Coordinates of C-alpha atoms in Angstrom, one line a residue:
M277 CA 0.0 -40.4 9.5
N278 CA 0.9 -36.9 8.4
L279 CA -0.2 -33.7 9.9
L280 CA -2.6 -32.8 7.3
A281 CA -4.5 -36.2 7.7
V282 CA -4.7 -35.6 11.3
A283 CA -6.3 -32.0 10.9
L284 CA -8.6 -33.4 8.2
L285 CA -9.7 -36.2 10.6
A286 CA -10.7 -33.3 13.0
L287 CA -13.2 -31.8 10.7
Q288 CA -16.8 -32.4 10.7
Q289 CA -17.1 -31.8 6.8
S290 CA -15.1 -33.1 3.9
P291 CA -13.5 -30.8 1.3
A292 CA -16.3 -32.4 -1.3
A293 CA -18.9 -31.3 1.2
S294 CA -17.6 -28.0 1.8
V295 CA -17.1 -27.2 -2.0
G296 CA -20.0 -29.2 -3.5
F297 CA -17.8 -31.6 -5.6
E298 CA -14.9 -33.8 -5.2
P299 CA -11.8 -31.8 -5.6
G300 CA -9.8 -32.9 -8.6
T301 CA -12.9 -33.7 -10.9
D302 CA -12.2 -32.9 -14.5
S303 CA -13.5 -29.3 -15.2
M304 CA -14.4 -28.6 -11.8
L305 CA -12.5 -25.8 -9.8
A306 CA -13.5 -24.5 -6.5
D307 CA -13.2 -20.7 -6.6
W308 CA -11.2 -18.2 -4.2
K309 CA -14.3 -17.9 -1.7
Q310 CA -14.8 -21.9 -1.7
V311 CA -10.9 -22.4 -1.1
S312 CA -10.5 -19.7 1.4
G313 CA -13.8 -20.6 3.3
Y314 CA -12.6 -24.1 3.7
M315 CA -9.2 -23.0 5.1
N316 CA -10.9 -21.0 7.6
Q317 CA -13.2 -23.9 8.4
L318 CA -10.2 -26.1 8.8
A319 CA -8.8 -23.6 11.2
Q320 CA -11.8 -23.1 13.2
Q321 CA -12.2 -27.1 13.6
S322 CA -8.7 -28.1 13.9
P323 CA -5.9 -27.3 16.5
F324 CA -3.6 -28.4 13.9
V325 CA -4.4 -25.5 11.6
R326 CA -3.9 -21.7 11.8
V327 CA -5.0 -19.3 9.0
D328 CA -3.3 -15.8 9.0
T329 CA -3.7 -12.8 6.7
L330 CA -0.5 -11.5 5.6
G331 CA -2.1 -8.4 3.7
K332 CA -4.3 -7.9 0.6
T333 CA -3.8 -9.2 -2.8
T334 CA -4.0 -7.0 -6.1
E335 CA -7.7 -7.8 -6.4
G336 CA -8.3 -6.7 -2.5
R337 CA -8.6 -10.2 -1.3
P338 CA -6.9 -11.4 2.0
F339 CA -3.5 -13.0 1.3
L340 CA -3.7 -16.0 3.3
L341 CA -1.1 -18.2 5.2
M342 CA -2.0 -21.6 6.3
T343 CA 0.1 -23.4 8.8
I344 CA -0.4 -26.9 9.6
T345 CA 1.7 -28.3 12.5
S346 CA 0.9 -29.7 16.1
P347 CA -0.8 -27.8 18.5
A348 CA 2.4 -27.4 20.7
N349 CA 4.1 -25.9 17.6
Q350 CA 1.1 -23.7 16.9
Q351 CA 1.8 -22.1 20.3
R352 CA 5.5 -21.4 19.4
L353 CA 5.2 -20.2 15.8
A354 CA 6.8 -16.9 16.5
D355 CA 9.9 -18.7 17.9
I356 CA 9.9 -21.2 14.9
K357 CA 9.6 -18.0 12.5
R358 CA 12.6 -16.4 14.2
A359 CA 14.8 -19.5 14.0
Q360 CA 13.9 -20.0 10.3
A361 CA 15.4 -16.4 9.7
L362 CA 18.3 -17.2 11.5
L363 CA 18.8 -20.5 9.7
A364 CA 18.4 -18.2 6.3
D365 CA 22.0 -17.4 6.9
P366 CA 23.7 -19.6 9.4
R367 CA 26.9 -17.7 9.0
R368 CA 25.7 -15.2 11.7
L369 CA 25.3 -17.9 14.3
T370 CA 28.1 -19.5 16.5
D371 CA 28.3 -23.3 16.4
A372 CA 26.5 -23.6 19.5
E373 CA 23.4 -21.4 18.5
L374 CA 23.3 -23.6 15.2
E375 CA 23.1 -26.7 17.0
R376 CA 20.6 -25.4 19.5
I377 CA 18.3 -24.4 16.7
R378 CA 18.6 -27.6 14.6
A379 CA 17.9 -29.6 17.8
T380 CA 14.6 -27.9 18.4
Q381 CA 13.3 -26.4 14.9
P382 CA 10.9 -28.7 13.1
A383 CA 11.2 -29.0 9.4
V384 CA 9.3 -26.1 7.7
I385 CA 7.9 -26.5 4.2
L386 CA 6.4 -23.8 2.2
I387 CA 4.0 -24.5 -0.6
S388 CA 3.1 -21.3 -2.5
N389 CA 0.0 -21.5 -4.8
N390 CA -2.0 -19.2 -7.0
I391 CA 0.7 -16.7 -7.6
H392 CA -1.4 -15.4 -10.3
S393 CA -5.1 -14.1 -9.2
T394 CA -6.9 -16.0 -12.1
E395 CA -4.9 -19.3 -11.4
I396 CA -7.1 -21.0 -9.0
A397 CA -6.2 -24.6 -10.1
S398 CA -2.9 -25.1 -7.9
S399 CA -5.3 -24.8 -4.7

């Protein structure tokens, strides 16, 4: 079972119950308030989910980052981010440092949605 599935199992309310319709239904899109509200609800109810605000969008809304990982990794996010920055250019690392990071670093996947403020469908 993937981490998102585990996080969703911890919820007391489904996405459909939260936004008022089944996501993916033709001609039905959740707006930003519904999507961000559900993200925050996930974070409040599941130790697998964290939502941070990175800044403001051009429309003045919070620019959100949702991190889904194990509770143990949630506790060491700063270390994981530092290691990712080092891996961005591993030429700066010794072979021993590179192997240490490889042995302890989880896989990191970034999904960037809604790069344009009016394009909510990708959420």
